[in-house]
Short mmCIF file of C-alpha atoms in Angstrom, two decimals:
data_model
loop_
_atom_site.label_atom_id
_atom_site.label_comp_id
_atom_site.label_asym_id
_atom_site.label_seq_id
_atom_site.Cartn_x
_atom_site.Cartn_y
_atom_site.Cartn_z
CA UNK A 1 -23.30 -89.96 198.08
CA UNK A 2 -23.08 -86.23 198.89
CA UNK A 3 -22.43 -86.99 202.55
CA UNK A 4 -19.66 -89.42 201.57
CA UNK A 5 -17.96 -86.95 199.24
CA UNK A 6 -18.30 -84.13 201.75
CA UNK A 7 -16.84 -86.29 204.49
CA UNK A 8 -14.06 -87.45 202.20
CA UNK A 9 -13.20 -83.84 201.41
CA UNK A 10 -13.09 -83.04 205.11
CA UNK A 11 -10.83 -86.02 205.72
CA UNK A 12 -8.43 -84.93 202.98
CA UNK A 13 -8.43 -81.36 204.23
CA UNK A 14 -7.64 -82.62 207.73
CA UNK A 15 -4.72 -84.59 206.32
CA UNK A 16 -3.46 -81.44 204.61
CA UNK A 17 -3.76 -79.41 207.82
CA UNK A 18 -1.92 -82.05 209.84
CA UNK A 19 0.86 -82.35 207.26
CA UNK A 20 1.27 -78.58 207.21
CA UNK A 21 1.40 -78.41 211.00
CA UNK A 22 4.12 -81.05 211.05
CA UNK A 23 6.06 -79.16 208.38
CA UNK A 24 5.59 -75.74 209.96
CA UNK A 25 3.54 -74.51 207.02
CA UNK A 26 0.23 -72.70 206.60
CA UNK A 27 -2.51 -74.97 205.20
CA UNK A 28 -3.80 -72.00 203.19
CA UNK A 29 -0.69 -72.38 201.01
CA UNK A 30 -2.05 -75.68 199.64
CA UNK A 31 -4.55 -75.93 196.79
CA UNK A 32 -6.53 -79.16 196.75
CA UNK A 33 -7.32 -80.26 193.19
CA UNK A 34 -10.09 -82.86 193.19
CA UNK A 35 -9.37 -85.20 190.27
CA UNK A 36 -12.68 -86.60 189.09
CA UNK A 37 -11.48 -88.80 186.23
CA UNK A 38 -14.05 -91.35 185.10
CA UNK A 39 -16.55 -90.00 187.64
CA UNK A 40 -19.98 -88.57 186.73
CA UNK A 41 -20.68 -84.86 186.68
CA UNK A 42 -23.03 -85.32 189.65
CA UNK A 43 -20.01 -86.16 191.81
CA UNK A 44 -18.40 -82.87 190.83
CA UNK A 45 -21.61 -81.04 191.68
CA UNK A 46 -21.69 -82.75 195.06
CA UNK A 47 -18.11 -81.74 195.80
CA UNK A 48 -18.81 -78.21 194.59
CA UNK A 49 -21.74 -78.05 196.99
CA UNK A 50 -19.34 -78.99 199.78
CA UNK A 51 -17.09 -76.04 198.97
CA UNK A 52 -14.57 -77.61 196.58
CA UNK A 53 -13.60 -75.28 193.72
CA UNK A 54 -10.58 -76.80 191.96
CA UNK A 55 -11.25 -79.83 189.76
CA UNK A 56 -8.85 -81.80 187.58
CA UNK A 57 -9.17 -84.25 184.71
CA UNK A 58 -6.67 -86.58 183.08
CA UNK A 59 -8.26 -86.77 179.64
CA UNK A 60 -8.86 -83.82 177.33
CA UNK A 61 -12.21 -85.09 176.02
CA UNK A 62 -13.56 -85.75 179.50
CA UNK A 63 -12.39 -82.32 180.62
CA UNK A 64 -14.09 -80.70 177.64
CA UNK A 65 -17.35 -82.55 178.24
CA UNK A 66 -17.46 -81.71 181.94
CA UNK A 67 -16.61 -78.04 181.40
CA UNK A 68 -19.48 -77.80 178.93
CA UNK A 69 -21.90 -79.78 181.08
CA UNK A 70 -21.21 -77.79 184.23
CA UNK A 71 -20.37 -74.20 183.23
CA UNK A 72 -20.17 -72.95 186.80
CA UNK A 73 -18.15 -69.73 186.75
CA UNK A 74 -16.69 -70.26 190.19
CA UNK A 75 -14.91 -73.51 189.23
CA UNK A 76 -11.21 -73.66 188.43
CA UNK A 77 -10.57 -76.44 185.88
CA UNK A 78 -7.19 -78.21 185.77
CA UNK A 79 -5.82 -80.44 183.03
CA UNK A 80 -3.50 -82.83 184.85
CA UNK A 81 -3.04 -85.66 182.34
CA UNK A 82 -0.94 -86.20 179.24
CA UNK A 83 -1.29 -83.42 176.71
CA UNK A 84 -1.62 -83.59 172.93
CA UNK A 85 -1.24 -80.57 170.71
CA UNK A 86 -4.43 -81.30 168.77
CA UNK A 87 -6.48 -81.41 171.99
CA UNK A 88 -5.50 -77.97 173.27
CA UNK A 89 -8.04 -76.19 171.07
CA UNK A 90 -10.84 -77.96 172.88
CA UNK A 91 -9.92 -76.69 176.33
CA UNK A 92 -8.57 -73.14 176.02
CA UNK A 93 -11.95 -71.45 176.38
CA UNK A 94 -12.51 -72.76 179.92
CA UNK A 95 -9.43 -74.45 181.37
CA UNK A 96 -7.62 -72.43 184.04
CA UNK A 97 -4.55 -74.60 184.67
CA UNK A 98 -2.60 -77.04 182.50
CA UNK A 99 -0.18 -79.06 184.64
CA UNK A 100 1.36 -81.31 182.02
CA UNK A 101 3.57 -79.13 179.82
CA UNK A 102 6.68 -81.04 178.75
CA UNK A 103 7.59 -79.32 175.48
CA UNK A 104 7.70 -75.77 174.15
CA UNK A 105 5.35 -76.76 171.33
CA UNK A 106 2.51 -77.08 173.83
CA UNK A 107 3.13 -73.55 175.07
CA UNK A 108 3.20 -72.34 171.48
CA UNK A 109 -0.17 -73.95 170.75
CA UNK A 110 -1.74 -72.59 173.94
CA UNK A 111 -0.45 -69.11 173.10
CA UNK A 112 -1.89 -69.32 169.59
CA UNK A 113 -5.31 -70.50 170.73
CA UNK A 114 -5.59 -68.33 173.85
CA UNK A 115 -4.56 -65.16 171.99
CA UNK A 116 -7.58 -65.52 169.71
CA UNK A 117 -9.97 -65.24 172.65
CA UNK A 118 -7.76 -62.99 174.80
CA UNK A 119 -7.39 -65.43 177.68
CA UNK A 120 -4.35 -66.03 179.85
CA UNK A 121 -3.83 -69.65 180.91
CA UNK A 122 -1.79 -70.84 183.87
CA UNK A 123 0.64 -73.65 183.12
CA UNK A 124 3.04 -75.90 184.99
CA UNK A 125 6.06 -77.61 183.46
CA UNK A 126 6.03 -81.34 184.16
CA UNK A 127 9.35 -82.90 185.11
CA UNK A 128 9.89 -86.65 185.04
CA UNK A 129 11.08 -86.94 188.62
CA UNK A 130 10.65 -90.72 188.86
CA UNK A 131 12.84 -91.51 185.86
CA UNK A 132 10.30 -94.09 184.69
CA UNK A 133 9.90 -94.38 180.94
CA UNK A 134 6.11 -94.65 181.21
CA UNK A 135 5.85 -91.34 183.09
CA UNK A 136 5.49 -88.11 181.13
CA UNK A 137 7.53 -85.01 181.70
CA UNK A 138 10.62 -83.32 180.39
CA UNK A 139 14.15 -83.88 181.60
CA UNK A 140 15.68 -81.44 184.05
CA UNK A 141 18.18 -80.31 181.43
CA UNK A 142 15.34 -79.30 179.08
CA UNK A 143 13.65 -76.97 181.56
CA UNK A 144 15.84 -73.92 180.94
CA UNK A 145 15.01 -73.90 177.23
CA UNK A 146 11.27 -74.21 177.90
CA UNK A 147 11.29 -71.40 180.46
CA UNK A 148 13.23 -69.09 178.16
CA UNK A 149 10.71 -69.76 175.41
CA UNK A 150 7.84 -69.01 177.80
CA UNK A 151 9.30 -65.61 178.66
CA UNK A 152 8.26 -64.32 175.24
CA UNK A 153 4.59 -65.31 175.46
CA UNK A 154 1.64 -63.06 176.29
CA UNK A 155 -1.25 -65.47 176.93
CA UNK A 156 0.61 -68.15 178.89
CA UNK A 157 1.77 -67.91 182.47
CA UNK A 158 4.22 -70.50 183.74
CA UNK A 159 3.42 -70.75 187.42
CA UNK A 160 5.67 -73.59 188.54
CA UNK A 161 6.47 -77.27 188.14
CA UNK A 162 4.59 -80.55 188.33
CA UNK A 163 5.85 -84.04 189.05
CA UNK A 164 4.56 -87.56 189.58
CA UNK A 165 6.44 -89.77 192.00
CA UNK A 166 7.09 -93.47 191.60
CA UNK A 167 4.01 -95.48 192.60
CA UNK A 168 4.77 -97.48 195.73
CA UNK A 169 2.74 -99.35 198.31
CA UNK A 170 1.49 -97.18 201.20
CA UNK A 171 3.93 -98.77 203.63
CA UNK A 172 6.83 -97.80 201.35
CA UNK A 173 5.72 -94.24 200.65
CA UNK A 174 8.77 -92.72 202.35
CA UNK A 175 10.79 -93.92 199.37
CA UNK A 176 9.38 -91.13 197.18
CA UNK A 177 10.55 -88.29 199.41
CA UNK A 178 13.81 -87.75 197.45
CA UNK A 179 11.80 -87.37 194.23
CA UNK A 180 9.63 -84.60 195.68
CA UNK A 181 12.64 -82.97 197.25
CA UNK A 182 14.40 -83.03 193.89
CA UNK A 183 11.50 -81.27 192.17
CA UNK A 184 11.68 -78.48 194.74
CA UNK A 185 15.43 -78.20 194.23
CA UNK A 186 14.97 -78.04 190.45
CA UNK A 187 12.41 -75.27 190.89
CA UNK A 188 14.67 -73.30 193.20
CA UNK A 189 17.63 -73.66 190.82
CA UNK A 190 15.57 -72.18 187.96
CA UNK A 191 14.19 -69.15 189.80
CA UNK A 192 16.74 -67.07 187.89
CA UNK A 193 14.62 -67.52 184.77
CA UNK A 194 11.58 -65.85 186.29
CA UNK A 195 10.11 -62.93 184.39
CA UNK A 196 6.82 -61.10 184.15
CA UNK A 197 4.99 -64.22 183.02
CA UNK A 198 7.27 -66.91 184.48
CA UNK A 199 6.77 -67.16 188.24
CA UNK A 200 7.81 -70.48 189.74
CA UNK A 201 5.78 -70.32 192.93
CA UNK A 202 3.74 -73.50 192.49
CA UNK A 203 4.76 -77.13 192.97
CA UNK A 204 2.06 -79.57 191.92
CA UNK A 205 3.04 -82.83 193.56
CA UNK A 206 1.38 -85.35 195.81
CA UNK A 207 -1.67 -87.56 195.41
CA UNK A 208 -3.84 -89.74 197.65
CA UNK A 209 -1.05 -92.00 198.88
CA UNK A 210 1.81 -89.54 199.22
CA UNK A 211 0.37 -86.06 199.73
CA UNK A 212 1.78 -85.68 203.25
CA UNK A 213 5.35 -86.25 202.12
CA UNK A 214 4.83 -83.94 199.14
CA UNK A 215 3.56 -81.19 201.43
CA UNK A 216 6.51 -81.67 203.77
CA UNK A 217 8.80 -81.24 200.76
CA UNK A 218 7.14 -78.04 199.53
CA UNK A 219 4.07 -78.93 197.47
CA UNK A 220 1.55 -76.14 196.93
CA UNK A 221 -0.96 -78.24 194.94
CA UNK A 222 -2.05 -81.79 195.65
CA UNK A 223 -4.01 -83.78 193.06
CA UNK A 224 -6.40 -86.11 194.86
CA UNK A 225 -8.96 -88.40 193.27
CA UNK A 226 -9.51 -91.71 195.04
CA UNK A 227 -9.58 -90.30 198.57
CA UNK A 228 -12.40 -87.95 197.53
CA UNK A 229 -14.42 -89.79 194.89
CA UNK A 230 -13.55 -93.42 195.60
CA UNK A 231 -12.09 -95.94 193.20
CA UNK A 232 -12.08 -95.06 189.53
CA UNK A 233 -15.07 -96.01 187.33
CA UNK A 234 -13.68 -97.90 184.33
#
């Protein structure tokens, strides 16, 4: 298994390098977040042993369990799935990044919880770039209000935006390019709201099927599960 995961990581990293070369970018600008949802902790340990340091989870309980089970200081933990206010208290002690902020109330809860333990947590505002009802994320017109609210916080850093493109078959993946491009344009249009703790440098977009197009359109974080760990364990 370790050889498979190590090789898979190398394959993904090669894809990132190639996409960056084609886009005239530096591969060091891209953070690979290995999304280990429904996978055992041993798979995370294997990937860690191969040099992977950023790990993401979709479910708060699974994130909590894995952070407790593998308290390796050198890991950066990412919450990339839907957020619930009552789950935030379970992750603030260890989580480093929360990608799925769509309302100011989540920032308020993170600030409250993180201030008690004097931690600063990196966050990304999720925009619904696909327009699909089943996808999470705020509307573009709501972003200004959220960013202005974030400017007054001390234990939250807004580091950029996150988006999930429409799921399409691999042969149709070019169709999602306008969605990634739009997220970058939204980010650039809101740079004027940057402050000491609002710095919109990061774009979390791109997964196993569409990471190359996301990188070409400006992604700085790709969230990859299947290409590293294989199909999900249900």
